[in-house]
Every structure is written in C-alpha cells, then in structure tokens.
XYZ file of C-alpha atoms in Angstrom:
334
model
C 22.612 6.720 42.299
C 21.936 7.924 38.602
C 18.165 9.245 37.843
C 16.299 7.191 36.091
C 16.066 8.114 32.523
C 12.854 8.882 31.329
C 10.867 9.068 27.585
C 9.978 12.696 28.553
C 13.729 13.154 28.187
C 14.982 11.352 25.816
C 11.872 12.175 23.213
C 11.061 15.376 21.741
C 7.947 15.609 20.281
C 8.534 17.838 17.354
C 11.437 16.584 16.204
C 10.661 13.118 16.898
C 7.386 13.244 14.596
C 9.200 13.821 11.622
C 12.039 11.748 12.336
C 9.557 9.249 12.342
C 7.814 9.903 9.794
C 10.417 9.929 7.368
C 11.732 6.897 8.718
C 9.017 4.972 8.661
C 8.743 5.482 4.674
C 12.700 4.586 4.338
C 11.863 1.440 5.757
C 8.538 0.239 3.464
C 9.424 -2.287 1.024
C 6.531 -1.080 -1.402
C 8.045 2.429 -1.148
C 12.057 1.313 -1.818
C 10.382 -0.648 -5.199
C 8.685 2.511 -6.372
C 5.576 0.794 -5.768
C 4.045 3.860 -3.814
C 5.160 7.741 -4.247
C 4.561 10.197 -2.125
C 2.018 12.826 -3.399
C 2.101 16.433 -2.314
C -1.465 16.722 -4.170
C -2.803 14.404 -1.415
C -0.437 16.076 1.204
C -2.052 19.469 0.266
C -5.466 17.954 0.699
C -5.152 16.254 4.222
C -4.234 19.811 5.459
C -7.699 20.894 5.173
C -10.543 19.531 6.398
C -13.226 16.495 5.646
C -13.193 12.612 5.346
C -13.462 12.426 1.627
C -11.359 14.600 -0.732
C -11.445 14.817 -4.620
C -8.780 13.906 -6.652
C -9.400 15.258 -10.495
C -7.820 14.053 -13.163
C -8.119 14.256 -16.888
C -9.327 11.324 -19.332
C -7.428 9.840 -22.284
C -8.140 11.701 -25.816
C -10.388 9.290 -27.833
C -11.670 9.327 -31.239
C -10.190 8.984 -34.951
C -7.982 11.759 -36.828
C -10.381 14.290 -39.308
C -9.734 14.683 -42.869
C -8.948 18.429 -43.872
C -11.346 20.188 -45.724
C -11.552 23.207 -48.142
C -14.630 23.987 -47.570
C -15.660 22.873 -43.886
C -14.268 23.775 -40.485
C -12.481 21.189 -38.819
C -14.507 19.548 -35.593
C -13.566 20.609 -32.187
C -13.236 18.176 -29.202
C -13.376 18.575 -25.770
C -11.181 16.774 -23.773
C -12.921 16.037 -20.617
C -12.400 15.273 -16.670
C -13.527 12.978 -14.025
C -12.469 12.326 -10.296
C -11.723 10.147 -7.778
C -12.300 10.091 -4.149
C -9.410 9.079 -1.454
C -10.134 8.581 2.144
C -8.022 10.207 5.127
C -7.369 7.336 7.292
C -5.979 8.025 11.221
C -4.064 5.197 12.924
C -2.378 5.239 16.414
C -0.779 3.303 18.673
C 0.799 3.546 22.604
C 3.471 2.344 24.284
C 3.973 2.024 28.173
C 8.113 2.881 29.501
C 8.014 -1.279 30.366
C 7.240 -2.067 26.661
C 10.282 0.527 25.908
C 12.573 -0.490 28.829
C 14.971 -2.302 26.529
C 14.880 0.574 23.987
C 15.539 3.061 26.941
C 18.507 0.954 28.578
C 20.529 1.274 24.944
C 23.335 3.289 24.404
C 21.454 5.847 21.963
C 18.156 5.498 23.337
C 16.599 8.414 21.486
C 17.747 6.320 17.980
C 16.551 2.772 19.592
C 13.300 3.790 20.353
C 12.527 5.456 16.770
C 13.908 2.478 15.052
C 11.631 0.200 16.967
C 8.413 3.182 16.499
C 9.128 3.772 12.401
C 9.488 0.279 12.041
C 5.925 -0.497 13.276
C 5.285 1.934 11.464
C 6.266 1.269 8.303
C 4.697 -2.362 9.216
C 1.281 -0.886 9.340
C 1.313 1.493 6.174
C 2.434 -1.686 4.587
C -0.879 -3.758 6.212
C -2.961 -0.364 5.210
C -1.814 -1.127 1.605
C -2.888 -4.358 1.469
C -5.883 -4.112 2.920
C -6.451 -1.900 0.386
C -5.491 -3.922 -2.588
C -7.230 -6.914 -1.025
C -10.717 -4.706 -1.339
C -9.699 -3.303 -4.876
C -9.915 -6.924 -6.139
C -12.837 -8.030 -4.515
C -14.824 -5.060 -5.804
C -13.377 -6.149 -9.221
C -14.356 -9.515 -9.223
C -17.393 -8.136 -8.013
C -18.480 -5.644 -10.595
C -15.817 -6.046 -13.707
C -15.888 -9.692 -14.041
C -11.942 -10.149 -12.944
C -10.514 -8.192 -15.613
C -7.276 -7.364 -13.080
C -7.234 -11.016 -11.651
C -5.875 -13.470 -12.837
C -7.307 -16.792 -10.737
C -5.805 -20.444 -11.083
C -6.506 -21.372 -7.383
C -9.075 -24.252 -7.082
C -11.715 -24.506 -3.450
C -10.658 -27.800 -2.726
C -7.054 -28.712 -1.314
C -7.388 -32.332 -2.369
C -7.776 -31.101 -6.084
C -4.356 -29.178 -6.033
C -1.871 -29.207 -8.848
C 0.502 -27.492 -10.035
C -1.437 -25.983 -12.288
C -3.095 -24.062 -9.382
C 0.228 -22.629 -8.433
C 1.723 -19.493 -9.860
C 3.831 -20.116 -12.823
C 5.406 -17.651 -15.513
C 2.931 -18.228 -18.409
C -0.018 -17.209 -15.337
C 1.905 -14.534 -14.530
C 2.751 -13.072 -17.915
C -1.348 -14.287 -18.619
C -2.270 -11.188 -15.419
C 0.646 -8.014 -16.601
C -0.814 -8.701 -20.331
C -4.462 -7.841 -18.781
C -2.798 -4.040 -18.813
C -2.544 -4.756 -22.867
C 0.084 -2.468 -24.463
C 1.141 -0.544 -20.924
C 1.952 -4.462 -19.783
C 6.006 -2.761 -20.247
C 4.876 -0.136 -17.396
C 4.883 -2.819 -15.213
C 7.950 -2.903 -12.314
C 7.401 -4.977 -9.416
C 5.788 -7.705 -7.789
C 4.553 -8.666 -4.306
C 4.288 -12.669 -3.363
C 3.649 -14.637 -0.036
C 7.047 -16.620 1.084
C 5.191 -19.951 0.218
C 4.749 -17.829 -3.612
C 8.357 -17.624 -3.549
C 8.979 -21.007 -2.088
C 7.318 -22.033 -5.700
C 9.592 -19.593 -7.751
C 12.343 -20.873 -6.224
C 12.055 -24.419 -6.800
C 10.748 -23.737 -10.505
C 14.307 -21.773 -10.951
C 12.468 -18.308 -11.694
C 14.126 -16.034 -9.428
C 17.377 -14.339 -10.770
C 19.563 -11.833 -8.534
C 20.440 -8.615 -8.900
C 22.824 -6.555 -7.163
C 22.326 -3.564 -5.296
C 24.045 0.355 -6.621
C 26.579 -0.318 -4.028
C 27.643 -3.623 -5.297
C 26.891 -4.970 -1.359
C 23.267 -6.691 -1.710
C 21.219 -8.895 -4.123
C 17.947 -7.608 -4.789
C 15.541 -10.347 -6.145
C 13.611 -10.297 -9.146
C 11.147 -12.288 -10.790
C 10.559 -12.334 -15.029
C 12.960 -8.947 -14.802
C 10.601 -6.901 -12.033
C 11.539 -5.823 -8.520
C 10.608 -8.665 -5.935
C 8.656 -7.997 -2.499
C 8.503 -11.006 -0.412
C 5.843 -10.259 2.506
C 3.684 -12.722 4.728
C 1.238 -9.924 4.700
C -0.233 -10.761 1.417
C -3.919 -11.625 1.750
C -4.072 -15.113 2.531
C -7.763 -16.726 2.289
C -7.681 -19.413 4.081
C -11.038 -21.724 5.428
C -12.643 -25.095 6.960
C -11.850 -27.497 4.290
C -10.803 -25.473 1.637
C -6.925 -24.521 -0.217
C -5.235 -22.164 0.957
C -5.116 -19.095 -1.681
C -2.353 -16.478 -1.645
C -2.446 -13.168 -3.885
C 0.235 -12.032 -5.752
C 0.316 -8.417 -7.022
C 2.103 -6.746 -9.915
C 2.676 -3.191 -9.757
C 2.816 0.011 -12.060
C 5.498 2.665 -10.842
C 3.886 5.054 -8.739
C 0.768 2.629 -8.884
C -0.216 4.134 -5.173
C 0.013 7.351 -4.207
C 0.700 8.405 -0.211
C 0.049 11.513 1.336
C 0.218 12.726 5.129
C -0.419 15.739 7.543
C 1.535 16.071 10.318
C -0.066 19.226 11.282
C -3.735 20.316 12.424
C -5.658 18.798 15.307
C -4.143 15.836 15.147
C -0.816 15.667 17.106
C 1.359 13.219 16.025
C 3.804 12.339 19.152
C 3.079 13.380 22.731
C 4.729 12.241 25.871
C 2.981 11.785 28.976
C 3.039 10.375 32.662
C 0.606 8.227 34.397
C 1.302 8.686 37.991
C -1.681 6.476 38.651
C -0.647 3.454 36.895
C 2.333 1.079 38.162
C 3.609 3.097 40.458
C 3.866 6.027 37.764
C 4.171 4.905 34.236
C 5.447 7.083 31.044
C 3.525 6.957 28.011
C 4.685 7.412 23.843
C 1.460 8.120 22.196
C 2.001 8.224 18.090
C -0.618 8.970 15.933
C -0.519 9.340 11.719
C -2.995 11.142 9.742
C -2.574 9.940 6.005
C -4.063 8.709 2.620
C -3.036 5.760 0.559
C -4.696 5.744 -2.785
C -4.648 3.371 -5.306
C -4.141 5.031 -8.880
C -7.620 4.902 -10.960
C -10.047 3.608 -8.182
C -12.107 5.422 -5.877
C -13.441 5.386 -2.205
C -17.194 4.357 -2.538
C -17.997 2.938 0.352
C -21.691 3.488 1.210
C -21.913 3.453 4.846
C -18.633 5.375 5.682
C -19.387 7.759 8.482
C -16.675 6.452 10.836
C -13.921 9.033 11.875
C -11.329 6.390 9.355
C -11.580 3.180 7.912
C -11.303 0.084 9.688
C -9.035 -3.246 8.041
C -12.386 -4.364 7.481
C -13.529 -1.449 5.272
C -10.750 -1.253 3.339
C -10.686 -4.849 2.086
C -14.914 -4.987 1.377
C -15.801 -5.560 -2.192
C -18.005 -2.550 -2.106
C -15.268 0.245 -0.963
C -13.564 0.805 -4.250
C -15.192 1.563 -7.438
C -12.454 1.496 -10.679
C -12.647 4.985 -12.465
C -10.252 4.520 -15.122
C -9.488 2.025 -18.354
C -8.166 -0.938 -16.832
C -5.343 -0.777 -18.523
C -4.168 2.578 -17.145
C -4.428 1.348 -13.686
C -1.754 0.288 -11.416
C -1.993 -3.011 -10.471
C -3.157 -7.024 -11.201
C -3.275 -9.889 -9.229
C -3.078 -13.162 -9.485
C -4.736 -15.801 -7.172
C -2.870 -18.984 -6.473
C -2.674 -22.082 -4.385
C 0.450 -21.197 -4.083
C-alpha cells in the first residue's frame, strides 16, 4: 500500500510563498484593469518596521506667470511637499489536510493546492480594496460634501425609478467631478445587478482580448469589473444601494513584504487533532493605498486593520485636489 501523501511533501515553503504571491496578483481583476500597480516605494517601506509609514509626495505648481522686468529681479517660488500615511495591514488564513483532501488527491497536487490558496487570495486583496474604497467615500461624504460621489439612490424602495438607477448621463455626471483629468479615467467596477441595468439599457459594448480568444467588457469605452463584492448597503425597509467605482490608472498602489518576522507559508502537523492532522498556514504582510488619501484613523493601535476600520468614515482623510485623485463613485439603486 502507497504512503499517504502529505502537504509537508508536496509544499515547500519558500518556493511556495512566492508562487503564491505572484499568483494571487495574476488573478485580481482590479490588478489585470490597471486599476492597482504594484509599488516598490511601498514594498521598500513594509521591509522596515512600524504600523504607519510616510508616503511624500510633491504638490502641483500654482500661481500666475511674472512679467519680465529691466529693472527688478524676477520672484522665486518654492515648490512645496506634503505626505500621506498608508497602513501595513497582516491577513492570514489556515487550512486543515481534510479541507485540502481534494486538492491533494489531484494529479499535480502541488499546482491544485496553489490555485485554490492564490485564488483566495486574490479574493481577499480584492475585499481589502473595497473595504477601503467603501471608507474613502464615507469620509468624503463626511467631510468634503460628496465631491467624488455621485448619489441618485433614494431611502425608500417604494419610491424607486429609474432615475435612481445608474445611467450614462450619471455616470459621465461622477468622471466629470475629476474636471479636465476626467480623460485619465480607465475602468469601472459595478455590482452584477449594476450590470444587469447596463445590459438591458444596451450600454455595454465588447471588446476582444490581444489574443483574439476573449471579449473583455466595457462600459462608455472603460475597462469593465463585474464583482458582487461591491459595497452593498442594504437595511429594514429601505432600497437597496450598490456603489459603482470609476478608476484612474494606477489609482491604488500595492506593496508587500514577504520577508521579516512574518513568515508567509509554514507547514505543520497536529498529531493531537483527528488522529494527526496537517496544517497550511499562509500569512501576507501588505499595503493597499489609495492614491491622494491618507490613513487617519484615530484610535488605530491594533496590530492591522480590521474590515471594519477600513470602511469607517473617519479612517481616510483626502490629501490631494480632488481632481488628481484616483477614483469616484456613484451610488445607485441599481
């Protein structure tokens, strides 16, 4: 009779890590669309130490153009700096040899299991984004009187029209909040009931893919993500609201540490449990920032953010002109 094949030998840590890792950001919608980019400036940072890091950056040049002169020196201006603070966040998650059993039993278990791992994976940096976003608009309805969100969505589900629903003049209403960078836009997140109502108002148009195999969906000429991970709001008695985002190239930038104290993949055996039980741990150390907001949250003294302290209204604190920021949303009843 055969041994039994076990995740100790099928899985080796260090190589498995990266393999992961890379994986995992292959198989992120937001990253394929160019939504987020990986930054080796926030790479660089997680490698040291702390919760909170800086991230400096330089403003716009303001001001009207001098006339020359014969007689008195020209004015010089300073261009100046600010910064923004983005929060190392650590995530990780176990599984047990039964949970992997099927994964194990396949004919190249070492690639079964790390497409079923990067795929949660990529899941949850996907949820971490979103969270995010969902706490970036709250703080801006909050303290900039909406100037990223577009809302049409009414409290009441009784009172919903189709004006409450997403539409192309609403839509083109939020990418103009950016003003003249509105062009800068590239993509755009929806719900499936979003798209639902962009289907049946004949505003989705397909592309196809570099190879010529796949059409890629796009909506008023930008990159479409469909994900049921969108905030939904939903309540006793009230309409449903979905968010809809709009995205900037590059509008989030992504950063992780595989090294340090935390370990990232480790193998281990419960001889205690189930009549001996193997264990993949995974753990990821990273940073998800959203380009010209930063971490304010009061009351952060936790070793990472929770879902819950991403999304708060008080978290994130916009640093830059509106319309050099990444992103805009618009709220819907669908």
């Amino acid at each position: 009779m055969p041994n039994e094949t076990r995740i100790a030998d099928i899985v080796e840590p260090e190589v498995f890590a990266p393999y992961i890792m890379e994986r995992s950001l292959n198989q992120n919608r937001f990253f394929q669309a160019g939504v987020i980019e990986n930054s080796q400036q926030i790479s660089n940072l997680l490698a040291g130490g702390g919760r909170i890091f800086t991230l400096p950056y330089w403003k716009d040049l303001t001001g009207s153009t001098d006339v020359p002169s014969e007689t008195d020196e020209t004015a010089i201006n300073n261009i100046s700096s600010d910064k923004m603070l983005a929060r190392r966040q650590i995530r990780e998650k176990a599984w047990g040899a039964n949970d992997l059993s099927a994964a194990i039993a396949g004919s190249d278990p070492y690639a079964a299991i790390g497409e079923r791992v990067s795929g949660f994976w990529a899941k949850a940096d996907e949820n971490a984004l979103l969270y995010t976003l969902r706490g970036v608009f709250a703080g801006n309805v909050k303290d900039n009187s909406s100037d990223l969100v577009v809302d049409i969505s009414v409290a009441s589900g009784t009172d919903t029209t189709s004006a409450n629903k997403i539409s192309a003049k609403k839509s083109i209403e939020a990418v103009m909040k950016m003003g003249d960078a509105f062009n800068e836009i590239v993509a755009v997140a929806v719900h499936s009931v979003v798209y639902q109502t962009l289907i049946e108002n004949d505003l989705i148009d397909y592309i196809a893919d570099s190879e010529g195999k796949l059409t890629i969906p796009t909506y008023m000429g930008l990159r479409l993500i469909v994900s049921d991970n969108l905030p939904v709001i939903t309540g006793s008695g009230i309409a449903t609201k979905y968010h809809s985002y709009f995205f900037k190239s590059g509008a989030v930038g992504y950063g992780q540490n595989s090294g340090g104290a935390i370990i990232p993949v480790e193998v281990a055996r419960k001889p205690g449990i189930g009549g001996g039980t193997d264990v993949l741990y995974t753990r990821k150390q990273f940073a998800l920032h959203p380009l010209g907001f930063s971490w304010e949250m009061a009351s952060d003294t936790g070793i990472t953010p929770t879902d819950a302290n991403l999304m708060h209204e008080d978290s994130w604190n916009r640093v830059y002109e509106k319309k050099n920021t990444g992103v805009v949303a618009v709220i819907s009843n669908g």
